[in-house]
PDB file of C-alpha atoms in Angstrom:
ATOM      1  CA  UNK A   1     -10.061 -24.099-165.819  1.00  0.00           C
ATOM      2  CA  UNK A   2     -10.647 -23.571-169.438  1.00  0.00           C
ATOM      3  CA  UNK A   3      -9.158 -19.614-171.020  1.00  0.00           C
ATOM      4  CA  UNK A   4      -9.864 -18.195-174.250  1.00  0.00           C
ATOM      5  CA  UNK A   5      -7.031 -16.355-176.177  1.00  0.00           C
ATOM      6  CA  UNK A   6      -8.267 -13.246-177.447  1.00  0.00           C
ATOM      7  CA  UNK A   7      -5.867 -10.242-178.102  1.00  0.00           C
ATOM      8  CA  UNK A   8      -3.047 -12.222-177.419  1.00  0.00           C
ATOM      9  CA  UNK A   9      -4.742 -12.902-173.696  1.00  0.00           C
ATOM     10  CA  UNK A  10      -5.196 -16.393-172.353  1.00  0.00           C
ATOM     11  CA  UNK A  11      -8.665 -15.311-170.226  1.00  0.00           C
ATOM     12  CA  UNK A  12     -10.379 -17.246-168.008  1.00  0.00           C
ATOM     13  CA  UNK A  13     -13.630 -18.385-169.090  1.00  0.00           C
ATOM     14  CA  UNK A  14     -14.628 -17.234-165.634  1.00  0.00           C
ATOM     15  CA  UNK A  15     -13.794 -13.945-164.078  1.00  0.00           C
ATOM     16  CA  UNK A  16     -14.188 -12.690-160.712  1.00  0.00           C
ATOM     17  CA  UNK A  17     -16.539  -9.832-160.046  1.00  0.00           C
ATOM     18  CA  UNK A  18     -15.387  -7.844-156.837  1.00  0.00           C
ATOM     19  CA  UNK A  19     -18.465  -5.163-156.752  1.00  0.00           C
ATOM     20  CA  UNK A  20     -19.262  -7.319-153.465  1.00  0.00           C
ATOM     21  CA  UNK A  21     -15.748  -6.989-152.235  1.00  0.00           C
ATOM     22  CA  UNK A  22     -16.833  -2.839-151.873  1.00  0.00           C
ATOM     23  CA  UNK A  23     -20.191  -2.799-151.147  1.00  0.00           C
ATOM     24  CA  UNK A  24     -23.868  -4.206-150.751  1.00  0.00           C
ATOM     25  CA  UNK A  25     -24.864  -5.552-154.153  1.00  0.00           C
ATOM     26  CA  UNK A  26     -27.471  -8.503-154.957  1.00  0.00           C
ATOM     27  CA  UNK A  27     -31.207  -9.044-154.219  1.00  0.00           C
ATOM     28  CA  UNK A  28     -29.586 -12.151-152.736  1.00  0.00           C
ATOM     29  CA  UNK A  29     -26.896 -10.696-150.580  1.00  0.00           C
ATOM     30  CA  UNK A  30     -28.203 -11.419-147.287  1.00  0.00           C
ATOM     31  CA  UNK A  31     -24.511 -11.020-145.369  1.00  0.00           C
ATOM     32  CA  UNK A  32     -23.630  -7.565-146.759  1.00  0.00           C
ATOM     33  CA  UNK A  33     -19.732  -6.502-147.644  1.00  0.00           C
ATOM     34  CA  UNK A  34     -16.991  -9.076-146.640  1.00  0.00           C
ATOM     35  CA  UNK A  35     -14.839  -8.444-144.325  1.00  0.00           C
ATOM     36  CA  UNK A  36     -11.544  -7.834-145.828  1.00  0.00           C
ATOM     37  CA  UNK A  37     -10.224 -11.193-144.452  1.00  0.00           C
ATOM     38  CA  UNK A  38     -13.220 -12.793-146.032  1.00  0.00           C
ATOM     39  CA  UNK A  39     -12.252 -11.080-149.299  1.00  0.00           C
ATOM     40  CA  UNK A  40      -8.726 -12.103-149.422  1.00  0.00           C
ATOM     41  CA  UNK A  41     -10.211 -15.676-148.724  1.00  0.00           C
ATOM     42  CA  UNK A  42     -12.280 -14.901-151.953  1.00  0.00           C
ATOM     43  CA  UNK A  43      -9.322 -13.644-154.186  1.00  0.00           C
ATOM     44  CA  UNK A  44      -7.276 -16.774-153.048  1.00  0.00           C
ATOM     45  CA  UNK A  45      -9.853 -18.655-153.867  1.00  0.00           C
ATOM     46  CA  UNK A  46     -10.867 -17.901-157.303  1.00  0.00           C
ATOM     47  CA  UNK A  47      -6.933 -17.908-158.266  1.00  0.00           C
ATOM     48  CA  UNK A  48      -6.844 -21.775-156.979  1.00  0.00           C
ATOM     49  CA  UNK A  49      -9.900 -22.640-158.924  1.00  0.00           C
ATOM     50  CA  UNK A  50      -8.126 -21.034-162.043  1.00  0.00           C
ATOM     51  CA  UNK A  51      -9.625 -18.044-162.293  1.00  0.00           C
ATOM     52  CA  UNK A  52      -7.082 -15.355-163.645  1.00  0.00           C
ATOM     53  CA  UNK A  53      -9.300 -12.200-164.785  1.00  0.00           C
ATOM     54  CA  UNK A  54     -10.766  -9.808-162.088  1.00  0.00           C
ATOM     55  CA  UNK A  55     -12.996  -6.945-162.593  1.00  0.00           C
ATOM     56  CA  UNK A  56     -13.121  -4.337-160.325  1.00  0.00           C
ATOM     57  CA  UNK A  57     -13.949  -0.408-160.668  1.00  0.00           C
ATOM     58  CA  UNK A  58     -13.450   3.051-159.238  1.00  0.00           C
ATOM     59  CA  UNK A  59     -16.794   2.944-158.509  1.00  0.00           C
ATOM     60  CA  UNK A  60     -17.249  -0.071-156.619  1.00  0.00           C
ATOM     61  CA  UNK A  61     -16.693   1.140-152.957  1.00  0.00           C
ATOM     62  CA  UNK A  62     -13.815   0.090-151.597  1.00  0.00           C
ATOM     63  CA  UNK A  63     -13.223  -2.782-154.072  1.00  0.00           C
ATOM     64  CA  UNK A  64     -10.192  -1.298-155.799  1.00  0.00           C
ATOM     65  CA  UNK A  65      -8.209  -0.887-152.657  1.00  0.00           C
ATOM     66  CA  UNK A  66      -9.194  -4.843-151.321  1.00  0.00           C
ATOM     67  CA  UNK A  67      -7.809  -5.728-153.932  1.00  0.00           C
ATOM     68  CA  UNK A  68      -4.691  -3.816-154.147  1.00  0.00           C
ATOM     69  CA  UNK A  69      -4.114  -4.982-150.589  1.00  0.00           C
ATOM     70  CA  UNK A  70      -4.101  -8.544-151.405  1.00  0.00           C
ATOM     71  CA  UNK A  71      -2.082  -8.132-154.500  1.00  0.00           C
ATOM     72  CA  UNK A  72       0.757  -7.211-151.876  1.00  0.00           C
ATOM     73  CA  UNK A  73       0.105 -10.929-150.525  1.00  0.00           C
ATOM     74  CA  UNK A  74       0.788 -12.418-154.336  1.00  0.00           C
ATOM     75  CA  UNK A  75       4.033 -13.018-155.997  1.00  0.00           C
ATOM     76  CA  UNK A  76       4.153 -11.083-159.521  1.00  0.00           C
ATOM     77  CA  UNK A  77       4.124 -14.162-161.374  1.00  0.00           C
ATOM     78  CA  UNK A  78       1.196 -15.101-160.257  1.00  0.00           C
ATOM     79  CA  UNK A  79      -0.692 -11.799-160.108  1.00  0.00           C
ATOM     80  CA  UNK A  80      -4.131 -12.217-162.480  1.00  0.00           C
ATOM     81  CA  UNK A  81      -5.381 -10.213-165.168  1.00  0.00           C
ATOM     82  CA  UNK A  82      -7.156  -7.035-163.927  1.00  0.00           C
ATOM     83  CA  UNK A  83      -9.760  -4.553-165.553  1.00  0.00           C
ATOM     84  CA  UNK A  84     -11.056  -1.854-163.497  1.00  0.00           C
ATOM     85  CA  UNK A  85     -13.613   1.165-164.947  1.00  0.00           C
ATOM     86  CA  UNK A  86     -13.416   5.068-164.965  1.00  0.00           C
ATOM     87  CA  UNK A  87     -16.470   6.962-164.916  1.00  0.00           C
ATOM     88  CA  UNK A  88     -17.854  10.875-164.790  1.00  0.00           C
ATOM     89  CA  UNK A  89     -15.306  12.220-166.507  1.00  0.00           C
ATOM     90  CA  UNK A  90     -14.981  16.003-167.689  1.00  0.00           C
ATOM     91  CA  UNK A  91     -15.948  16.287-171.461  1.00  0.00           C
ATOM     92  CA  UNK A  92     -15.472  20.294-171.865  1.00  0.00           C
ATOM     93  CA  UNK A  93     -12.742  19.966-174.167  1.00  0.00           C
ATOM     94  CA  UNK A  94     -10.144  17.492-175.127  1.00  0.00           C
ATOM     95  CA  UNK A  95      -7.868  18.855-172.006  1.00  0.00           C
ATOM     96  CA  UNK A  96     -10.170  18.494-169.600  1.00  0.00           C
ATOM     97  CA  UNK A  97     -11.328  15.114-170.688  1.00  0.00           C
ATOM     98  CA  UNK A  98      -7.243  14.490-170.659  1.00  0.00           C
ATOM     99  CA  UNK A  99      -7.371  15.426-167.155  1.00  0.00           C
ATOM    100  CA  UNK A 100     -10.373  13.678-165.760  1.00  0.00           C
ATOM    101  CA  UNK A 101      -9.264  10.310-167.218  1.00  0.00           C
ATOM    102  CA  UNK A 102      -5.811  10.452-166.106  1.00  0.00           C
ATOM    103  CA  UNK A 103      -6.423  11.356-162.414  1.00  0.00           C
ATOM    104  CA  UNK A 104      -8.916   9.111-162.349  1.00  0.00           C
ATOM    105  CA  UNK A 105      -6.381   6.394-164.006  1.00  0.00           C
ATOM    106  CA  UNK A 106      -3.548   7.839-161.507  1.00  0.00           C
ATOM    107  CA  UNK A 107      -6.113   7.026-158.236  1.00  0.00           C
ATOM    108  CA  UNK A 108      -7.001   3.718-159.630  1.00  0.00           C
ATOM    109  CA  UNK A 109      -3.133   2.655-160.024  1.00  0.00           C
ATOM    110  CA  UNK A 110      -2.420   3.999-156.461  1.00  0.00           C
ATOM    111  CA  UNK A 111      -5.213   1.860-155.140  1.00  0.00           C
ATOM    112  CA  UNK A 112      -4.312  -1.055-156.564  1.00  0.00           C
ATOM    113  CA  UNK A 113      -0.854  -0.805-156.246  1.00  0.00           C
ATOM    114  CA  UNK A 114      -0.126  -0.709-159.798  1.00  0.00           C
ATOM    115  CA  UNK A 115       2.377   0.578-162.405  1.00  0.00           C
ATOM    116  CA  UNK A 116       0.025   0.072-165.394  1.00  0.00           C
ATOM    117  CA  UNK A 117      -4.038  -0.878-165.980  1.00  0.00           C
ATOM    118  CA  UNK A 118      -3.966  -4.019-167.395  1.00  0.00           C
ATOM    119  CA  UNK A 119      -7.259  -3.239-168.592  1.00  0.00           C
ATOM    120  CA  UNK A 120      -9.084   0.321-168.442  1.00  0.00           C
ATOM    121  CA  UNK A 121     -13.109   0.469-169.379  1.00  0.00           C
ATOM    122  CA  UNK A 122     -15.404   3.220-169.385  1.00  0.00           C
ATOM    123  CA  UNK A 123     -17.897   2.368-166.771  1.00  0.00           C
ATOM    124  CA  UNK A 124     -20.306   4.330-168.652  1.00  0.00           C
ATOM    125  CA  UNK A 125     -20.658   3.843-172.208  1.00  0.00           C
ATOM    126  CA  UNK A 126     -22.706   7.111-172.616  1.00  0.00           C
ATOM    127  CA  UNK A 127     -19.392   8.717-171.879  1.00  0.00           C
ATOM    128  CA  UNK A 128     -17.846   7.146-175.208  1.00  0.00           C
ATOM    129  CA  UNK A 129     -20.877   8.431-177.231  1.00  0.00           C
ATOM    130  CA  UNK A 130     -20.843  11.922-175.897  1.00  0.00           C
ATOM    131  CA  UNK A 131     -17.494  12.349-177.385  1.00  0.00           C
ATOM    132  CA  UNK A 132     -16.285   9.385-179.547  1.00  0.00           C
ATOM    133  CA  UNK A 133     -12.829  11.378-181.558  1.00  0.00           C
ATOM    134  CA  UNK A 134     -11.375  12.733-178.126  1.00  0.00           C
ATOM    135  CA  UNK A 135     -12.222   9.929-176.209  1.00  0.00           C
ATOM    136  CA  UNK A 136     -10.279   7.827-178.657  1.00  0.00           C
ATOM    137  CA  UNK A 137      -7.215  10.505-178.454  1.00  0.00           C
ATOM    138  CA  UNK A 138      -7.160  10.092-174.631  1.00  0.00           C
ATOM    139  CA  UNK A 139      -7.137   6.150-174.781  1.00  0.00           C
ATOM    140  CA  UNK A 140      -4.648   5.867-177.115  1.00  0.00           C
ATOM    141  CA  UNK A 141      -1.944   8.338-175.292  1.00  0.00           C
ATOM    142  CA  UNK A 142      -2.546   6.062-172.281  1.00  0.00           C
ATOM    143  CA  UNK A 143      -1.572   3.344-173.614  1.00  0.00           C
ATOM    144  CA  UNK A 144       1.640   5.152-175.605  1.00  0.00           C
ATOM    145  CA  UNK A 145       2.127   6.351-172.262  1.00  0.00           C
ATOM    146  CA  UNK A 146       2.217   2.841-170.433  1.00  0.00           C
ATOM    147  CA  UNK A 147      -0.531   3.910-168.293  1.00  0.00           C
ATOM    148  CA  UNK A 148      -2.710   0.898-169.229  1.00  0.00           C
ATOM    149  CA  UNK A 149      -2.201  -2.009-171.533  1.00  0.00           C
ATOM    150  CA  UNK A 150      -5.715  -2.341-173.209  1.00  0.00           C
ATOM    151  CA  UNK A 151      -8.672  -0.099-173.590  1.00  0.00           C
ATOM    152  CA  UNK A 152     -12.649  -0.775-172.964  1.00  0.00           C
ATOM    153  CA  UNK A 153     -16.429   0.008-172.602  1.00  0.00           C
ATOM    154  CA  UNK A 154     -18.618  -1.390-170.546  1.00  0.00           C
ATOM    155  CA  UNK A 155     -22.282  -0.744-172.288  1.00  0.00           C
ATOM    156  CA  UNK A 156     -25.910  -1.965-171.092  1.00  0.00           C
ATOM    157  CA  UNK A 157     -28.113  -3.346-173.143  1.00  0.00           C
ATOM    158  CA  UNK A 158     -30.152  -0.524-174.794  1.00  0.00           C
ATOM    159  CA  UNK A 159     -27.140   0.552-176.260  1.00  0.00           C
ATOM    160  CA  UNK A 160     -25.793   0.208-179.605  1.00  0.00           C
ATOM    161  CA  UNK A 161     -23.141  -2.360-179.692  1.00  0.00           C
ATOM    162  CA  UNK A 162     -22.532  -2.415-183.474  1.00  0.00           C
ATOM    163  CA  UNK A 163     -21.085   1.550-182.759  1.00  0.00           C
ATOM    164  CA  UNK A 164     -19.117  -0.180-179.614  1.00  0.00           C
ATOM    165  CA  UNK A 165     -17.917  -3.033-182.284  1.00  0.00           C
ATOM    166  CA  UNK A 166     -16.706   0.097-184.652  1.00  0.00           C
ATOM    167  CA  UNK A 167     -14.623   1.936-181.735  1.00  0.00           C
ATOM    168  CA  UNK A 168     -11.340  -0.208-182.393  1.00  0.00           C
ATOM    169  CA  UNK A 169     -11.419  -0.566-178.435  1.00  0.00           C
ATOM    170  CA  UNK A 170      -9.879  -3.677-177.032  1.00  0.00           C
ATOM    171  CA  UNK A 171     -13.073  -4.892-174.907  1.00  0.00           C
ATOM    172  CA  UNK A 172     -16.455  -4.217-174.021  1.00  0.00           C
ATOM    173  CA  UNK A 173     -18.674  -5.689-171.172  1.00  0.00           C
ATOM    174  CA  UNK A 174     -22.406  -6.028-171.348  1.00  0.00           C
ATOM    175  CA  UNK A 175     -24.846  -7.534-169.712  1.00  0.00           C
ATOM    176  CA  UNK A 176     -26.584 -10.723-171.121  1.00  0.00           C
ATOM    177  CA  UNK A 177     -28.366 -13.690-169.424  1.00  0.00           C
ATOM    178  CA  UNK A 178     -31.018 -16.349-170.408  1.00  0.00           C
ATOM    179  CA  UNK A 179     -33.838 -13.740-170.602  1.00  0.00           C
ATOM    180  CA  UNK A 180     -32.954 -11.254-172.756  1.00  0.00           C
ATOM    181  CA  UNK A 181     -32.687 -11.930-176.434  1.00  0.00           C
ATOM    182  CA  UNK A 182     -32.663  -8.015-177.334  1.00  0.00           C
ATOM    183  CA  UNK A 183     -28.656  -7.732-178.444  1.00  0.00           C
ATOM    184  CA  UNK A 184     -28.747 -11.036-179.686  1.00  0.00           C
ATOM    185  CA  UNK A 185     -31.881 -11.250-182.274  1.00  0.00           C
ATOM    186  CA  UNK A 186     -30.485  -7.856-183.139  1.00  0.00           C
ATOM    187  CA  UNK A 187     -27.184  -8.653-184.247  1.00  0.00           C
ATOM    188  CA  UNK A 188     -24.882  -6.666-181.787  1.00  0.00           C
ATOM    189  CA  UNK A 189     -23.861  -9.465-180.526  1.00  0.00           C
ATOM    190  CA  UNK A 190     -22.008 -10.411-183.930  1.00  0.00           C
ATOM    191  CA  UNK A 191     -20.988  -7.556-184.377  1.00  0.00           C
ATOM    192  CA  UNK A 192     -18.648  -7.675-181.061  1.00  0.00           C
ATOM    193  CA  UNK A 193     -17.707 -10.782-182.339  1.00  0.00           C
ATOM    194  CA  UNK A 194     -16.603 -10.160-185.420  1.00  0.00           C
ATOM    195  CA  UNK A 195     -14.601  -6.957-183.972  1.00  0.00           C
ATOM    196  CA  UNK A 196     -12.276  -9.448-182.574  1.00  0.00           C
ATOM    197  CA  UNK A 197     -12.921  -7.331-179.159  1.00  0.00           C
ATOM    198  CA  UNK A 198     -12.710  -9.637-175.536  1.00  0.00           C
ATOM    199  CA  UNK A 199     -16.592  -9.658-174.741  1.00  0.00           C
ATOM    200  CA  UNK A 200     -17.117  -9.933-170.828  1.00  0.00           C
ATOM    201  CA  UNK A 201     -20.592 -10.791-169.421  1.00  0.00           C
ATOM    202  CA  UNK A 202     -21.892  -9.747-166.730  1.00  0.00           C
ATOM    203  CA  UNK A 203     -25.333 -10.301-164.635  1.00  0.00           C
ATOM    204  CA  UNK A 204     -25.522 -13.665-166.205  1.00  0.00           C
ATOM    205  CA  UNK A 205     -27.596 -14.353-163.074  1.00  0.00           C
ATOM    206  CA  UNK A 206     -29.801 -11.146-163.665  1.00  0.00           C
ATOM    207  CA  UNK A 207     -28.883 -10.122-160.051  1.00  0.00           C
ATOM    208  CA  UNK A 208     -29.767 -13.207-158.860  1.00  0.00           C
ATOM    209  CA  UNK A 209     -33.095 -13.624-160.282  1.00  0.00           C
ATOM    210  CA  UNK A 210     -32.568 -16.975-161.676  1.00  0.00           C
ATOM    211  CA  UNK A 211     -32.522 -18.633-158.486  1.00  0.00           C
ATOM    212  CA  UNK A 212     -36.106 -17.118-156.900  1.00  0.00           C
ATOM    213  CA  UNK A 213     -38.231 -19.588-157.178  1.00  0.00           C
ATOM    214  CA  UNK A 214     -42.017 -18.495-158.395  1.00  0.00           C
ATOM    215  CA  UNK A 215     -43.883 -19.124-155.095  1.00  0.00           C
ATOM    216  CA  UNK A 216     -41.704 -17.318-153.071  1.00  0.00           C
ATOM    217  CA  UNK A 217     -41.337 -14.045-155.163  1.00  0.00           C
ATOM    218  CA  UNK A 218     -41.733 -10.856-153.357  1.00  0.00           C
ATOM    219  CA  UNK A 219     -45.367  -9.277-154.239  1.00  0.00           C
ATOM    220  CA  UNK A 220     -43.450  -6.242-156.030  1.00  0.00           C
ATOM    221  CA  UNK A 221     -41.918  -9.255-158.119  1.00  0.00           C
ATOM    222  CA  UNK A 222     -45.206 -10.635-159.074  1.00  0.00           C
ATOM    223  CA  UNK A 223     -44.417  -9.819-162.808  1.00  0.00           C
ATOM    224  CA  UNK A 224     -41.374 -12.091-163.038  1.00  0.00           C
ATOM    225  CA  UNK A 225     -43.651 -15.537-161.891  1.00  0.00           C
ATOM    226  CA  UNK A 226     -44.384 -16.327-165.414  1.00  0.00           C
ATOM    227  CA  UNK A 227     -41.198 -16.215-166.679  1.00  0.00           C
ATOM    228  CA  UNK A 228     -39.692 -18.451-163.985  1.00  0.00           C
ATOM    229  CA  UNK A 229     -42.089 -20.838-164.222  1.00  0.00           C
ATOM    230  CA  UNK A 230     -41.145 -21.580-167.886  1.00  0.00           C
ATOM    231  CA  UNK A 231     -37.128 -21.408-166.865  1.00  0.00           C
ATOM    232  CA  UNK A 232     -37.841 -24.092-163.923  1.00  0.00           C
ATOM    233  CA  UNK A 233     -39.772 -26.277-166.044  1.00  0.00           C
ATOM    234  CA  UNK A 234     -36.648 -25.791-168.841  1.00  0.00           C
ATOM    235  CA  UNK A 235     -33.951 -26.055-165.838  1.00  0.00           C
ATOM    236  CA  UNK A 236     -36.426 -29.980-165.424  1.00  0.00           C
ATOM    237  CA  UNK A 237     -36.391 -30.644-168.887  1.00  0.00           C
ATOM    238  CA  UNK A 238     -32.757 -29.829-169.676  1.00  0.00           C
ATOM    239  CA  UNK A 239     -31.631 -31.545-166.369  1.00  0.00           C
ATOM    240  CA  UNK A 240     -29.789 -28.778-164.978  1.00  0.00           C
ATOM    241  CA  UNK A 241     -30.126 -26.692-162.328  1.00  0.00           C
ATOM    242  CA  UNK A 242     -30.155 -22.944-162.608  1.00  0.00           C
ATOM    243  CA  UNK A 243     -26.679 -22.041-162.478  1.00  0.00           C
ATOM    244  CA  UNK A 244     -25.680 -24.446-164.788  1.00  0.00           C
ATOM    245  CA  UNK A 245     -28.652 -23.556-167.449  1.00  0.00           C
ATOM    246  CA  UNK A 246     -28.130 -20.194-167.127  1.00  0.00           C
ATOM    247  CA  UNK A 247     -24.127 -20.595-167.556  1.00  0.00           C
ATOM    248  CA  UNK A 248     -24.546 -22.904-170.440  1.00  0.00           C
ATOM    249  CA  UNK A 249     -26.569 -20.516-172.369  1.00  0.00           C
ATOM    250  CA  UNK A 250     -24.069 -17.683-172.789  1.00  0.00           C
ATOM    251  CA  UNK A 251     -21.227 -19.557-173.017  1.00  0.00           C
ATOM    252  CA  UNK A 252     -22.927 -21.257-176.049  1.00  0.00           C
ATOM    253  CA  UNK A 253     -22.894 -17.661-177.620  1.00  0.00           C
ATOM    254  CA  UNK A 254     -20.558 -17.238-180.178  1.00  0.00           C
ATOM    255  CA  UNK A 255     -18.385 -14.334-179.605  1.00  0.00           C
ATOM    256  CA  UNK A 256     -18.401 -14.872-175.267  1.00  0.00           C
ATOM    257  CA  UNK A 257     -15.163 -14.704-174.161  1.00  0.00           C
ATOM    258  CA  UNK A 258     -15.743 -14.804-169.887  1.00  0.00           C
ATOM    259  CA  UNK A 259     -18.623 -14.860-167.410  1.00  0.00           C
ATOM    260  CA  UNK A 260     -18.056 -12.105-164.604  1.00  0.00           C
ATOM    261  CA  UNK A 261     -19.182 -13.646-161.139  1.00  0.00           C
ATOM    262  CA  UNK A 262     -18.860 -12.206-158.314  1.00  0.00           C
ATOM    263  CA  UNK A 263     -19.649 -13.659-154.648  1.00  0.00           C
ATOM    264  CA  UNK A 264     -19.970 -12.684-151.289  1.00  0.00           C
ATOM    265  CA  UNK A 265     -18.154 -16.205-150.025  1.00  0.00           C
ATOM    266  CA  UNK A 266     -15.182 -18.127-150.856  1.00  0.00           C
ATOM    267  CA  UNK A 267     -17.055 -21.379-151.109  1.00  0.00           C
ATOM    268  CA  UNK A 268     -19.328 -19.738-153.561  1.00  0.00           C
ATOM    269  CA  UNK A 269     -15.952 -19.168-155.623  1.00  0.00           C
ATOM    270  CA  UNK A 270     -15.321 -22.860-155.535  1.00  0.00           C
ATOM    271  CA  UNK A 271     -19.031 -23.635-156.172  1.00  0.00           C
ATOM    272  CA  UNK A 272     -19.209 -21.684-159.268  1.00  0.00           C
ATOM    273  CA  UNK A 273     -15.629 -22.783-160.678  1.00  0.00           C
ATOM    274  CA  UNK A 274     -16.860 -26.662-160.033  1.00  0.00           C
ATOM    275  CA  UNK A 275     -19.940 -25.409-162.109  1.00  0.00           C
ATOM    276  CA  UNK A 276     -18.025 -24.142-164.794  1.00  0.00           C
ATOM    277  CA  UNK A 277     -16.176 -27.310-164.818  1.00  0.00           C
ATOM    278  CA  UNK A 278     -18.896 -29.371-165.521  1.00  0.00           C
ATOM    279  CA  UNK A 279     -21.062 -27.063-168.491  1.00  0.00           C
ATOM    280  CA  UNK A 280     -22.413 -28.677-171.367  1.00  0.00           C
ATOM    281  CA  UNK A 281     -23.127 -26.014-174.151  1.00  0.00           C
ATOM    282  CA  UNK A 282     -26.750 -26.335-175.703  1.00  0.00           C
ATOM    283  CA  UNK A 283     -27.423 -27.746-178.449  1.00  0.00           C
ATOM    284  CA  UNK A 284     -29.431 -26.022-181.598  1.00  0.00           C
ATOM    285  CA  UNK A 285     -32.703 -27.072-180.781  1.00  0.00           C
ATOM    286  CA  UNK A 286     -32.513 -26.776-176.899  1.00  0.00           C
ATOM    287  CA  UNK A 287     -31.022 -22.624-178.200  1.00  0.00           C
ATOM    288  CA  UNK A 288     -34.654 -22.286-180.049  1.00  0.00           C
ATOM    289  CA  UNK A 289     -36.705 -23.305-177.796  1.00  0.00           C
ATOM    290  CA  UNK A 290     -35.272 -21.033-174.966  1.00  0.00           C
ATOM    291  CA  UNK A 291     -35.722 -18.147-177.597  1.00  0.00           C
ATOM    292  CA  UNK A 292     -39.343 -19.443-178.166  1.00  0.00           C
ATOM    293  CA  UNK A 293     -39.975 -18.592-174.294  1.00  0.00           C
ATOM    294  CA  UNK A 294     -37.796 -15.733-173.807  1.00  0.00           C
ATOM    295  CA  UNK A 295     -37.702 -13.495-176.890  1.00  0.00           C
ATOM    296  CA  UNK A 296     -40.671 -10.814-175.938  1.00  0.00           C
ATOM    297  CA  UNK A 297     -39.160 -10.834-172.533  1.00  0.00           C
ATOM    298  CA  UNK A 298     -40.843  -7.459-170.895  1.00  0.00           C
ATOM    299  CA  UNK A 299     -38.362  -4.429-170.423  1.00  0.00           C
ATOM    300  CA  UNK A 300     -38.843  -4.385-166.317  1.00  0.00           C
ATOM    301  CA  UNK A 301     -38.360  -7.904-165.962  1.00  0.00           C
ATOM    302  CA  UNK A 302     -34.724  -7.399-167.624  1.00  0.00           C
ATOM    303  CA  UNK A 303     -34.234  -3.870-165.673  1.00  0.00           C
ATOM    304  CA  UNK A 304     -32.915  -4.707-162.112  1.00  0.00           C
ATOM    305  CA  UNK A 305     -33.580  -0.286-161.405  1.00  0.00           C
ATOM    306  CA  UNK A 306     -37.378  -1.168-162.377  1.00  0.00           C
ATOM    307  CA  UNK A 307     -38.096  -4.058-160.523  1.00  0.00           C
ATOM    308  CA  UNK A 308     -39.142  -2.324-156.683  1.00  0.00           C
ATOM    309  CA  UNK A 309     -40.948   0.521-158.878  1.00  0.00           C
ATOM    310  CA  UNK A 310     -42.941  -1.810-160.663  1.00  0.00           C
ATOM    311  CA  UNK A 311     -46.608  -2.127-159.779  1.00  0.00           C
ATOM    312  CA  UNK A 312     -48.322  -4.936-158.801  1.00  0.00           C
TER     313      UNK A 312
END
């Protein structure tokens, strides 16, 4: 699998998201949380197909614990680069922030069975914006003490990516998909690229919405029908299936390092890797046509938490 060198790291263009290993997740998840044996199969398949990066978080249920148990079966020289995330920190003072962040790191290290976390991200960008200078101090100390190797911030599309780009952190994780042009059009993605940060992209499939057939939508999702009809028309025109077009779009954007995709079965990991191997980047004309179709996508379409709160 192709890798991208950023910050001295060779990161596979496909990273395995592991929220599914710790809890039920996703609109298309029909099977629930995998068993430990199934999870090991998913992780093994990822490594065998060339994926060298795992994305997890303290807030992903049992995910860190599952990965930690699996890592015991993997030789040290073959272990992947692991990103995990901390959240719900105490911002009362520098001392309480330092203590709560340190506690979160120690708990993650224990669950993962690691002496050092390769990449620690803030799970909520708002925690960084709430206390930027103290957060920088605490992450700097964690690096100096050897608790973490790299630092990062996980964000949502409504956050100020330009401020993240100026943070001095090593990495960020952002949601991005073919329907969402907000941070492309406002220069946010370019700012991240220019900063030299590692840029992980999640929600490429928008929690599986790209796979939904317009005629089979839940009645409460009727507002997404027109967008999906246009999307399917572009799939036909470009002679690409929904997964390939979704992935190709994001990989065609300058500055993107790796796409974070989860899986409930090892067969999905293998299929994802095969899809990545055959991805063709989109040309300028194709990107402009996509922009014309989706540049004004409505907020609730881009926000899964709003889907089933929407009226017909």
